mmCIF file of C-alpha atoms and ligand atoms in Angstrom:
data_model
loop_
_atom_site.group_PDB
_atom_site.id
_atom_site.type_symbol
_atom_site.label_atom_id
_atom_site.label_comp_id
_atom_site.label_asym_id
_atom_site.label_seq_id
_atom_site.Cartn_x
_atom_site.Cartn_y
_atom_site.Cartn_z
ATOM 1 C CA MET A 1 0.001 -0.083 -0.006
ATOM 2 C CA PRO A 2 1.390 3.449 -0.751
ATOM 3 C CA HIS A 3 2.532 5.293 2.325
ATOM 4 C CA LEU A 4 1.263 8.846 1.548
ATOM 5 C CA THR A 5 3.417 10.409 4.314
ATOM 6 C CA GLY A 6 6.381 9.931 1.998
ATOM 7 C CA PHE A 7 4.766 11.592 -1.065
ATOM 8 C CA PRO A 8 5.515 15.181 -1.874
ATOM 9 C CA ARG A 9 2.671 17.445 -2.518
ATOM 10 C CA ALA A 10 2.980 17.421 -6.313
ATOM 11 C CA GLU A 11 2.550 13.572 -6.197
ATOM 12 C CA LEU A 12 -0.359 13.767 -3.772
ATOM 13 C CA ALA A 13 -2.000 16.204 -6.251
ATOM 14 C CA GLU A 14 -1.579 13.613 -9.031
ATOM 15 C CA ILE A 15 -3.324 10.980 -6.959
ATOM 16 C CA PHE A 16 -6.191 13.348 -6.159
ATOM 17 C CA SER A 17 -6.486 14.299 -9.852
ATOM 18 C CA GLU A 18 -6.823 10.627 -10.756
ATOM 19 C CA LEU A 19 -9.508 10.407 -8.111
ATOM 20 C CA GLY A 20 -11.315 13.425 -9.774
ATOM 21 C CA GLU A 21 -10.622 15.600 -6.729
ATOM 22 C CA PRO A 22 -9.394 19.221 -6.813
ATOM 23 C CA PRO A 23 -5.666 19.965 -6.269
ATOM 24 C CA TYR A 24 -6.250 21.715 -2.938
ATOM 25 C CA ARG A 25 -6.969 18.355 -1.463
ATOM 26 C CA ALA A 26 -3.272 17.677 -1.684
ATOM 27 C CA ASP A 27 -2.529 20.687 0.575
ATOM 28 C CA GLN A 28 -5.196 19.542 3.032
ATOM 29 C CA LEU A 29 -3.716 16.033 3.251
ATOM 30 C CA PHE A 30 -0.063 17.357 3.395
ATOM 31 C CA ARG A 31 -1.012 19.695 6.254
ATOM 32 C CA GLY A 32 -2.792 16.935 8.120
ATOM 33 C CA LEU A 33 -0.010 14.322 7.767
ATOM 34 C CA HIS A 34 2.893 16.737 8.265
ATOM 35 C CA GLY A 35 1.626 19.986 9.725
ATOM 36 C CA ARG A 36 -0.625 18.360 12.368
ATOM 37 C CA ARG A 37 1.305 15.107 12.381
ATOM 38 C CA GLN A 38 -1.886 12.971 12.032
ATOM 39 C CA GLN A 39 -1.126 9.347 11.355
ATOM 40 C CA SER A 40 -4.513 8.206 10.227
ATOM 41 C CA PHE A 41 -6.615 9.573 7.281
ATOM 42 C CA ASP A 42 -9.708 9.378 9.479
ATOM 43 C CA GLU A 43 -8.289 12.126 11.774
ATOM 44 C CA ILE A 44 -7.875 14.547 8.872
ATOM 45 C CA THR A 45 -11.379 15.940 9.110
ATOM 46 C CA ASP A 46 -11.081 18.666 6.618
ATOM 47 C CA LEU A 47 -11.317 15.964 3.949
ATOM 48 C CA PRO A 48 -14.728 14.705 3.207
ATOM 49 C CA LYS A 49 -15.578 11.425 5.023
ATOM 50 C CA ALA A 50 -16.042 9.406 1.898
ATOM 51 C CA LEU A 51 -12.684 10.542 0.620
ATOM 52 C CA ARG A 52 -11.007 9.616 3.939
ATOM 53 C CA GLU A 53 -12.562 6.146 3.727
ATOM 54 C CA HIS A 54 -11.408 5.810 0.109
ATOM 55 C CA LEU A 55 -7.840 6.773 1.053
ATOM 56 C CA SER A 56 -7.827 4.290 3.976
ATOM 57 C CA GLU A 57 -8.634 1.499 1.517
ATOM 58 C CA MET A 58 -6.094 2.351 -1.100
ATOM 59 C CA ALA A 59 -3.196 3.772 0.984
ATOM 60 C CA THR A 60 -1.797 4.150 4.548
ATOM 61 C CA ALA A 61 -0.683 7.120 6.676
ATOM 62 C CA SER A 62 1.503 5.144 8.972
ATOM 63 C CA VAL A 63 3.912 2.225 8.465
ATOM 64 C CA LEU A 64 5.967 2.236 11.687
ATOM 65 C CA LYS A 65 4.969 0.590 14.891
ATOM 66 C CA VAL A 66 6.629 1.635 18.140
ATOM 67 C CA GLU A 67 7.718 -1.681 19.799
ATOM 68 C CA SER A 68 9.389 -0.178 22.842
ATOM 69 C CA LYS A 69 10.323 3.149 24.358
ATOM 70 C CA TYR A 70 13.035 3.567 26.866
ATOM 71 C CA VAL A 71 13.450 6.676 29.027
ATOM 72 C CA SER A 72 16.868 7.545 30.438
ATOM 73 C CA ARG A 73 17.573 9.048 33.787
ATOM 74 C CA ASP A 74 18.740 12.126 31.867
ATOM 75 C CA GLY A 75 15.322 12.465 29.984
ATOM 76 C CA THR A 76 16.652 10.982 26.725
ATOM 77 C CA ARG A 77 14.088 8.667 25.029
ATOM 78 C CA ARG A 78 14.972 5.870 22.680
ATOM 79 C CA PHE A 79 12.244 4.529 20.453
ATOM 80 C CA LEU A 80 12.569 1.080 18.907
ATOM 81 C CA MET A 81 10.165 0.950 16.041
ATOM 82 C CA LYS A 82 9.387 -1.831 13.423
ATOM 83 C CA THR A 83 8.681 -1.354 9.731
ATOM 84 C CA HIS A 84 5.611 -3.105 8.258
ATOM 85 C CA ASP A 85 7.975 -5.831 7.014
ATOM 86 C CA GLY A 86 9.584 -6.275 10.472
ATOM 87 C CA PHE A 87 12.886 -4.278 10.266
ATOM 88 C CA PRO A 88 14.087 -2.312 13.306
ATOM 89 C CA VAL A 89 14.182 1.506 13.115
ATOM 90 C CA GLU A 90 15.734 3.425 16.038
ATOM 91 C CA THR A 91 15.218 7.057 16.859
ATOM 92 C CA VAL A 92 16.376 8.960 19.908
ATOM 93 C CA TYR A 93 14.988 12.101 21.461
ATOM 94 C CA ILE A 94 17.659 14.088 23.450
ATOM 95 C CA PRO A 95 16.356 17.166 25.484
ATOM 96 C CA THR A 96 18.753 19.825 26.615
ATOM 97 C CA GLU A 97 18.218 23.001 28.437
ATOM 98 C CA ASN A 98 18.148 25.179 25.339
ATOM 99 C CA ARG A 99 16.858 22.907 22.638
ATOM 100 C CA ASP A 100 15.762 19.383 21.822
ATOM 101 C CA THR A 101 17.413 17.130 19.348
ATOM 102 C CA ILE A 102 16.102 14.175 17.532
ATOM 103 C CA CYS A 103 18.599 11.699 16.177
ATOM 104 C CA PHE A 104 17.012 9.714 13.327
ATOM 105 C CA SER A 105 18.053 6.639 11.207
ATOM 106 C CA SER A 106 18.457 6.540 7.482
ATOM 107 C CA GLN A 107 18.837 2.773 7.217
ATOM 108 C CA SER A 108 17.793 -0.238 9.209
ATOM 109 C CA GLY A 109 21.152 -1.632 10.361
ATOM 110 C CA CYS A 110 24.202 -0.436 8.437
ATOM 111 C CA PRO A 111 26.492 -1.892 5.866
ATOM 112 C CA LEU A 112 29.592 -0.084 7.162
ATOM 113 C CA LYS A 113 31.770 -1.854 9.682
ATOM 114 C CA CYS A 114 32.949 0.817 12.064
ATOM 115 C CA ASP A 115 34.698 -1.131 14.715
ATOM 116 C CA PHE A 116 33.428 0.862 17.601
ATOM 117 C CA CYS A 117 29.668 0.868 16.641
ATOM 118 C CA LEU A 118 27.102 -1.673 17.735
ATOM 119 C CA THR A 119 24.810 -0.941 14.811
ATOM 120 C CA ALA A 120 27.625 -2.319 12.586
ATOM 121 C CA LYS A 121 26.974 -5.802 14.023
ATOM 122 C CA LEU A 122 23.488 -5.767 12.431
ATOM 123 C CA GLY A 123 24.842 -5.370 8.896
ATOM 124 C CA LEU A 124 22.551 -3.651 6.389
ATOM 125 C CA LEU A 125 18.941 -4.814 6.719
ATOM 126 C CA ARG A 126 17.555 -2.268 4.233
ATOM 127 C CA ASN A 127 17.308 1.370 3.243
ATOM 128 C CA LEU A 128 14.454 3.264 4.830
ATOM 129 C CA THR A 129 11.929 4.865 2.567
ATOM 130 C CA ILE A 130 11.270 8.581 2.522
ATOM 131 C CA GLY A 131 8.066 8.012 4.494
ATOM 132 C CA GLU A 132 9.802 5.957 7.126
ATOM 133 C CA ILE A 133 12.464 8.623 7.613
ATOM 134 C CA VAL A 134 9.762 11.236 8.033
ATOM 135 C CA GLU A 135 7.428 9.181 10.190
ATOM 136 C CA GLN A 136 10.176 8.437 12.770
ATOM 137 C CA ILE A 137 10.329 12.142 13.483
ATOM 138 C CA ILE A 138 6.529 12.522 13.457
ATOM 139 C CA ILE A 139 6.251 9.734 16.082
ATOM 140 C CA VAL A 140 8.872 11.256 18.377
ATOM 141 C CA LEU A 141 7.405 14.743 18.137
ATOM 142 C CA ASN A 142 3.929 13.387 18.889
ATOM 143 C CA ASP A 143 5.212 11.468 21.888
ATOM 144 C CA VAL A 144 7.028 14.471 23.309
ATOM 145 C CA TYR A 145 4.651 17.384 22.417
ATOM 146 C CA GLY A 146 1.330 15.523 21.725
ATOM 147 C CA VAL A 147 -0.296 14.979 18.348
ATOM 148 C CA GLY A 148 -0.117 18.296 16.446
ATOM 149 C CA GLY A 149 1.353 20.039 19.505
ATOM 150 C CA GLU A 150 3.766 22.838 18.515
ATOM 151 C CA THR A 151 7.387 21.946 18.067
ATOM 152 C CA PRO A 152 9.589 24.389 19.874
ATOM 153 C CA HIS A 153 11.554 26.673 17.710
ATOM 154 C CA GLY A 154 15.121 25.398 17.592
ATOM 155 C CA THR A 155 14.352 21.705 17.646
ATOM 156 C CA ASN A 156 17.382 20.073 15.845
ATOM 157 C CA LEU A 157 17.548 16.941 13.750
ATOM 158 C CA VAL A 158 20.629 14.873 13.216
ATOM 159 C CA ALA A 159 20.930 12.007 10.762
ATOM 160 C CA MET A 160 23.329 10.167 13.179
ATOM 161 C CA GLY A 161 21.126 7.142 14.127
ATOM 162 C CA ALA A 162 21.492 3.740 12.471
ATOM 163 C CA GLY A 163 22.791 3.754 8.938
ATOM 164 C CA GLU A 164 25.029 5.671 6.638
ATOM 165 C CA PRO A 165 22.847 8.441 5.335
ATOM 166 C CA PHE A 166 24.823 8.938 2.112
ATOM 167 C CA LEU A 167 24.068 5.354 1.082
ATOM 168 C CA ASN A 168 20.404 6.271 1.101
ATOM 169 C CA PHE A 169 21.097 9.664 -0.419
ATOM 170 C CA GLU A 170 18.033 10.294 -2.682
ATOM 171 C CA ASN A 171 15.524 9.253 -0.015
ATOM 172 C CA LEU A 172 17.240 11.218 2.739
ATOM 173 C CA ILE A 173 17.412 14.468 0.708
ATOM 174 C CA ARG A 174 13.854 14.109 -0.327
ATOM 175 C CA ALA A 175 12.726 13.408 3.238
ATOM 176 C CA ILE A 176 14.610 16.482 4.492
ATOM 177 C CA GLU A 177 12.995 18.609 1.859
ATOM 178 C CA MET A 178 9.595 17.459 3.078
ATOM 179 C CA ILE A 179 10.504 17.901 6.817
ATOM 180 C CA SER A 180 11.626 21.468 6.258
ATOM 181 C CA HIS A 181 8.485 22.568 4.426
ATOM 182 C CA LYS A 182 6.627 25.366 6.034
ATOM 183 C CA ASP A 183 3.269 23.499 5.901
ATOM 184 C CA GLY A 184 4.832 20.410 7.249
ATOM 185 C CA LEU A 185 7.065 19.759 10.285
ATOM 186 C CA PHE A 186 8.869 22.964 9.390
ATOM 187 C CA ILE A 187 12.264 22.077 10.815
ATOM 188 C CA VAL A 188 14.427 24.148 8.544
ATOM 189 C CA TYR A 189 17.643 23.084 6.757
ATOM 190 C CA SER A 190 19.884 25.014 9.142
ATOM 191 C CA ARG A 191 18.487 23.010 11.999
ATOM 192 C CA ILE A 192 19.304 19.643 10.351
ATOM 193 C CA THR A 193 22.748 17.950 10.315
ATOM 194 C CA VAL A 194 23.669 14.895 8.237
ATOM 195 C CA SER A 195 26.733 12.899 9.300
ATOM 196 C CA THR A 196 28.653 10.689 6.862
ATOM 197 C CA ALA A 197 31.424 8.189 7.591
ATOM 198 C CA GLY A 198 32.992 9.327 4.321
ATOM 199 C CA ILE A 199 31.122 8.263 1.220
ATOM 200 C CA VAL A 200 33.411 10.509 -0.941
ATOM 201 C CA PRO A 201 31.430 10.715 -4.278
ATOM 202 C CA LYS A 202 28.268 11.664 -2.366
ATOM 203 C CA ILE A 203 30.104 14.457 -0.496
ATOM 204 C CA TYR A 204 30.772 16.026 -3.908
ATOM 205 C CA GLU A 205 27.176 15.481 -4.923
ATOM 206 C CA PHE A 206 25.971 17.011 -1.669
ATOM 207 C CA ALA A 207 28.328 19.998 -2.262
ATOM 208 C CA LYS A 208 26.394 20.791 -5.476
ATOM 209 C CA LEU A 209 22.952 20.848 -3.799
ATOM 210 C CA GLU A 210 21.269 24.228 -3.886
ATOM 211 C CA ARG A 211 19.497 23.690 -0.489
ATOM 212 C CA ARG A 212 21.062 21.315 1.958
ATOM 213 C CA PRO A 213 21.360 20.619 5.630
ATOM 214 C CA ASN A 214 24.577 20.994 7.607
ATOM 215 C CA LEU A 215 27.267 18.333 7.147
ATOM 216 C CA ALA A 216 29.472 16.406 9.641
ATOM 217 C CA ILE A 217 32.061 14.047 8.544
ATOM 218 C CA SER A 218 33.045 11.308 10.983
ATOM 219 C CA LEU A 219 36.846 10.991 10.946
ATOM 220 C CA SER A 220 37.794 9.278 14.198
ATOM 221 C CA ALA A 221 41.465 8.602 13.236
ATOM 222 C CA PRO A 222 44.183 10.887 11.828
ATOM 223 C CA THR A 223 46.013 8.265 9.828
ATOM 224 C CA ASP A 224 45.033 5.676 7.177
ATOM 225 C CA GLU A 225 46.701 2.876 9.218
ATOM 226 C CA MET A 226 44.377 3.580 12.156
ATOM 227 C CA ARG A 227 41.370 4.586 10.176
ATOM 228 C CA ASN A 228 41.475 1.338 8.095
ATOM 229 C CA ILE A 229 40.903 -0.487 11.364
ATOM 230 C CA LEU A 230 38.377 1.786 13.102
ATOM 231 C CA MET A 231 36.373 2.689 9.953
ATOM 232 C CA PRO A 232 37.038 0.154 7.157
ATOM 233 C CA ILE A 233 35.240 2.343 4.705
ATOM 234 C CA ASN A 234 38.598 4.085 4.610
ATOM 235 C CA LYS A 235 40.010 1.160 2.557
ATOM 236 C CA ARG A 236 37.685 2.283 -0.163
ATOM 237 C CA TRP A 237 38.345 6.038 0.182
ATOM 238 C CA LYS A 238 41.568 6.996 1.880
ATOM 239 C CA ILE A 239 41.952 9.954 4.156
ATOM 240 C CA ASP A 240 43.437 11.924 1.292
ATOM 241 C CA ASP A 241 40.314 11.290 -0.862
ATOM 242 C CA LEU A 242 38.116 12.254 2.090
ATOM 243 C CA MET A 243 39.915 15.386 2.980
ATOM 244 C CA GLN A 244 39.989 16.573 -0.677
ATOM 245 C CA ALA A 245 36.282 16.126 -0.734
ATOM 246 C CA ALA A 246 35.886 17.851 2.537
ATOM 247 C CA LYS A 247 37.988 20.804 1.217
ATOM 248 C CA ALA A 248 35.863 20.972 -1.924
ATOM 249 C CA PHE A 249 32.746 20.980 0.197
ATOM 250 C CA GLU A 250 34.080 23.579 2.538
ATOM 251 C CA LYS A 251 34.657 25.960 -0.393
ATOM 252 C CA THR A 252 30.978 25.923 -1.175
ATOM 253 C CA LEU A 253 29.792 26.711 2.365
ATOM 254 C CA LYS A 254 27.249 29.556 2.397
ATOM 255 C CA ARG A 255 26.474 31.809 5.374
ATOM 256 C CA GLY A 256 24.780 30.019 8.135
ATOM 257 C CA GLU A 257 25.706 26.453 7.016
ATOM 258 C CA ARG A 258 27.769 24.503 9.432
ATOM 259 C CA PHE A 259 30.370 21.935 8.743
ATOM 260 C CA THR A 260 32.102 19.853 11.412
ATOM 261 C CA PHE A 261 34.329 16.777 11.879
ATOM 262 C CA GLU A 262 33.384 14.072 14.376
ATOM 263 C CA TYR A 263 36.004 12.160 16.259
ATOM 264 C CA VAL A 264 35.037 9.253 18.464
ATOM 265 C CA LEU A 265 37.475 8.960 21.343
ATOM 266 C CA LEU A 266 38.391 5.403 22.195
ATOM 267 C CA GLY A 267 40.253 4.966 25.444
ATOM 268 C CA GLY A 268 44.002 4.113 24.849
ATOM 269 C CA VAL A 269 43.389 3.755 21.067
ATOM 270 C CA ASN A 270 43.051 7.224 19.338
ATOM 271 C CA ASP A 271 42.860 9.574 22.308
ATOM 272 C CA GLY A 272 46.573 10.392 22.813
ATOM 273 C CA VAL A 273 48.023 13.873 22.487
ATOM 274 C CA GLU A 274 50.132 12.534 19.530
ATOM 275 C CA GLN A 275 46.897 11.722 17.703
ATOM 276 C CA ALA A 276 45.563 15.166 18.547
ATOM 277 C CA ARG A 277 48.673 16.666 16.967
ATOM 278 C CA ALA A 278 48.383 14.427 13.967
ATOM 279 C CA LEU A 279 44.807 15.466 13.560
ATOM 280 C CA ALA A 280 45.679 19.184 13.805
ATOM 281 C CA ARG A 281 48.403 18.621 11.190
ATOM 282 C CA LEU A 282 45.989 16.817 8.864
ATOM 283 C CA LEU A 283 43.485 19.683 9.064
ATOM 284 C CA ALA A 284 46.246 22.165 8.339
ATOM 285 C CA LYS A 285 47.505 20.220 5.464
ATOM 286 C CA TYR A 286 44.212 20.476 3.652
ATOM 287 C CA ASP A 287 43.568 24.067 4.950
ATOM 288 C CA LEU A 288 40.670 22.930 7.024
ATOM 289 C CA GLY A 289 41.864 24.317 10.334
ATOM 290 C CA ARG A 290 38.750 26.438 10.821
ATOM 291 C CA VAL A 291 36.390 23.420 10.704
ATOM 292 C CA LYS A 292 35.320 22.568 14.238
ATOM 293 C CA ILE A 293 35.809 19.111 15.748
ATOM 294 C CA ASN A 294 33.192 17.350 17.859
ATOM 295 C CA LEU A 295 34.804 14.977 20.226
ATOM 296 C CA ILE A 296 32.517 12.007 21.170
ATOM 297 C CA PRO A 297 33.827 9.935 24.067
ATOM 298 C CA HIS A 298 33.065 6.266 23.211
ATOM 299 C CA ASN A 299 30.014 4.812 24.749
ATOM 300 C CA PRO A 300 30.528 1.255 26.138
ATOM 301 C CA ALA A 301 28.759 -1.780 24.969
ATOM 302 C CA GLU A 302 29.398 -5.355 26.036
ATOM 303 C CA GLN A 303 30.023 -6.676 22.488
ATOM 304 C CA LEU A 304 32.608 -4.088 21.674
ATOM 305 C CA ASP A 305 36.291 -4.280 22.733
ATOM 306 C CA TYR A 306 36.666 -0.538 23.314
ATOM 307 C CA HIS A 307 36.380 1.475 26.471
ATOM 308 C CA PRO A 308 35.718 5.228 26.977
ATOM 309 C CA PRO A 309 38.630 7.575 27.483
ATOM 310 C CA THR A 310 39.316 9.005 30.932
ATOM 311 C CA PRO A 311 37.961 12.605 31.528
ATOM 312 C CA GLU A 312 41.657 13.666 31.854
ATOM 313 C CA GLN A 313 42.485 12.210 28.456
ATOM 314 C CA VAL A 314 39.505 13.848 26.848
ATOM 315 C CA ALA A 315 40.545 17.224 28.301
ATOM 316 C CA ALA A 316 44.243 16.665 27.235
ATOM 317 C CA PHE A 317 43.127 15.852 23.659
ATOM 318 C CA LYS A 318 40.874 18.855 23.451
ATOM 319 C CA ASN A 319 43.596 21.213 24.968
ATOM 320 C CA GLU A 320 46.227 19.897 22.491
ATOM 321 C CA LEU A 321 43.892 20.706 19.579
ATOM 322 C CA GLU A 322 43.095 24.050 20.892
ATOM 323 C CA SER A 323 46.696 24.943 21.540
ATOM 324 C CA LEU A 324 47.201 24.153 17.889
ATOM 325 C CA GLY A 325 44.373 26.523 16.882
ATOM 326 C CA VAL A 326 41.666 23.928 16.240
ATOM 327 C CA SER A 327 38.309 24.467 17.959
ATOM 328 C CA ALA A 328 37.045 21.309 19.643
ATOM 329 C CA TYR A 329 33.819 20.590 21.587
ATOM 330 C CA VAL A 330 33.175 17.544 23.779
ATOM 331 C CA ARG A 331 29.814 15.980 23.210
ATOM 332 C CA THR A 332 28.374 14.868 26.519
ATOM 333 C CA PRO A 333 27.163 11.269 26.355
ATOM 334 C CA ARG A 334 23.323 11.010 26.672
ATOM 335 C CA GLY A 335 21.142 8.118 27.457
ATOM 336 C CA ARG A 336 23.950 5.629 27.982
ATOM 337 C CA ASP A 337 21.832 3.673 30.471
ATOM 338 C CA ILE A 338 19.240 2.906 27.821
ATOM 339 C CA TYR A 339 21.700 2.197 24.995
ATOM 340 C CA ALA A 340 20.636 5.370 23.278
ATOM 341 C CA ALA A 341 24.097 6.998 22.979
ATOM 342 C CA CYS A 342 26.172 7.252 19.831
ATOM 343 C CA GLY A 343 27.352 3.881 18.488
ATOM 344 C CA GLN A 344 24.970 2.021 20.768
ATOM 345 C CA LEU A 345 21.914 1.613 18.556
ATOM 346 C CA ALA A 346 21.365 -2.047 17.693
ATOM 347 C CA ALA A 347 17.778 -2.765 18.347
ATOM 348 C CA LYS A 348 18.701 -3.817 21.867
ATOM 349 C CA ALA A 349 16.475 -3.756 24.904
ATOM 350 C CA GLY A 350 17.376 -1.274 27.642
ATOM 351 C CA THR A 351 16.142 -0.504 31.041
ATOM 352 C CA HIS A 352 12.790 1.373 30.845
HETATM 353 S S1 SF4 B 1 29.139 4.492 13.121
HETATM 354 FE FE1 SF4 B 1 27.479 5.006 11.644
HETATM 355 S S2 SF4 B 1 28.364 4.477 9.647
HETATM 356 FE FE2 SF4 B 1 29.657 3.362 11.214
HETATM 357 S S3 SF4 B 1 28.736 1.373 11.369
HETATM 358 FE FE3 SF4 B 1 27.813 2.655 12.957
HETATM 359 S S4 SF4 B 1 25.905 3.443 11.992
HETATM 360 FE FE4 SF4 B 1 27.292 2.679 10.338
#
């Protein structure tokens, strides 16, 4: 059954035209599904009853089912959802004092084999559809603010859940276009960040987009030798390829767009001051010294051989970078107790 939440307005208008309905029905439906976040045609009462019934027979407004919800001591909520064909989709809501962030998935599982990530153990199950990407966010917003409740200005979205977003490029970009629409969820491009592990050709393609979200590139190692082990995608595209693409992208940055590197700190592995120095040298070599670095202390998981860095090591790494002129921010781990933190998503049960 077609999932109309994933259809842009132009395509909805075509469907209504085939049904002999006027084009404004597409606007009504779009506003109901996205603007008011209604997940059943029956709730969209500005459409005539007979039409709602007809739509319910031929299509659906919801394909995801929430299987479990875990709430952390720190307020983070992790949603484990299932697609209609039984694949897991994980989405995390992270409240902070100033703004809320929703971390969404672009794939069920992930084909990349980052050594420090639990999702990698699942392998790729499948790409998510446009509608599934959008509906995750609808479900979380409804859970937090109530169906149709206003989304606070400043809510951020990050494509940093399960999956490599650039391996589901087309669906991701079309979903973001829909999410940012003023009659829809209206979470604008500047509030959305996509994080890639380094799918180099897609970075060039992304750089050409007229409208685009912010970009983060997950680096996590300053040398090929180390990155080949931690992020084996590096064997396909070496650090040199990646940094050249990063530089090409940086040159296209427009006012208000943000570009960052992410670096997962693994205790005793890549968190030494010598790696901090190598990282600063690498950025300088490609003239990327102004790009900020997000440092993400590793989040522990039984099945992974890594452990988090000590707070002293994190501070020393950050100080070393800053002394070399690179701005670095430490991302506080959130929702570790419910397996909601970075690298921990693997359709695993947590403590409620
Ligand atoms: S860190 Fe991201 S890209 Fe790497 S395996 Fe995990 S989900 Fe995939």
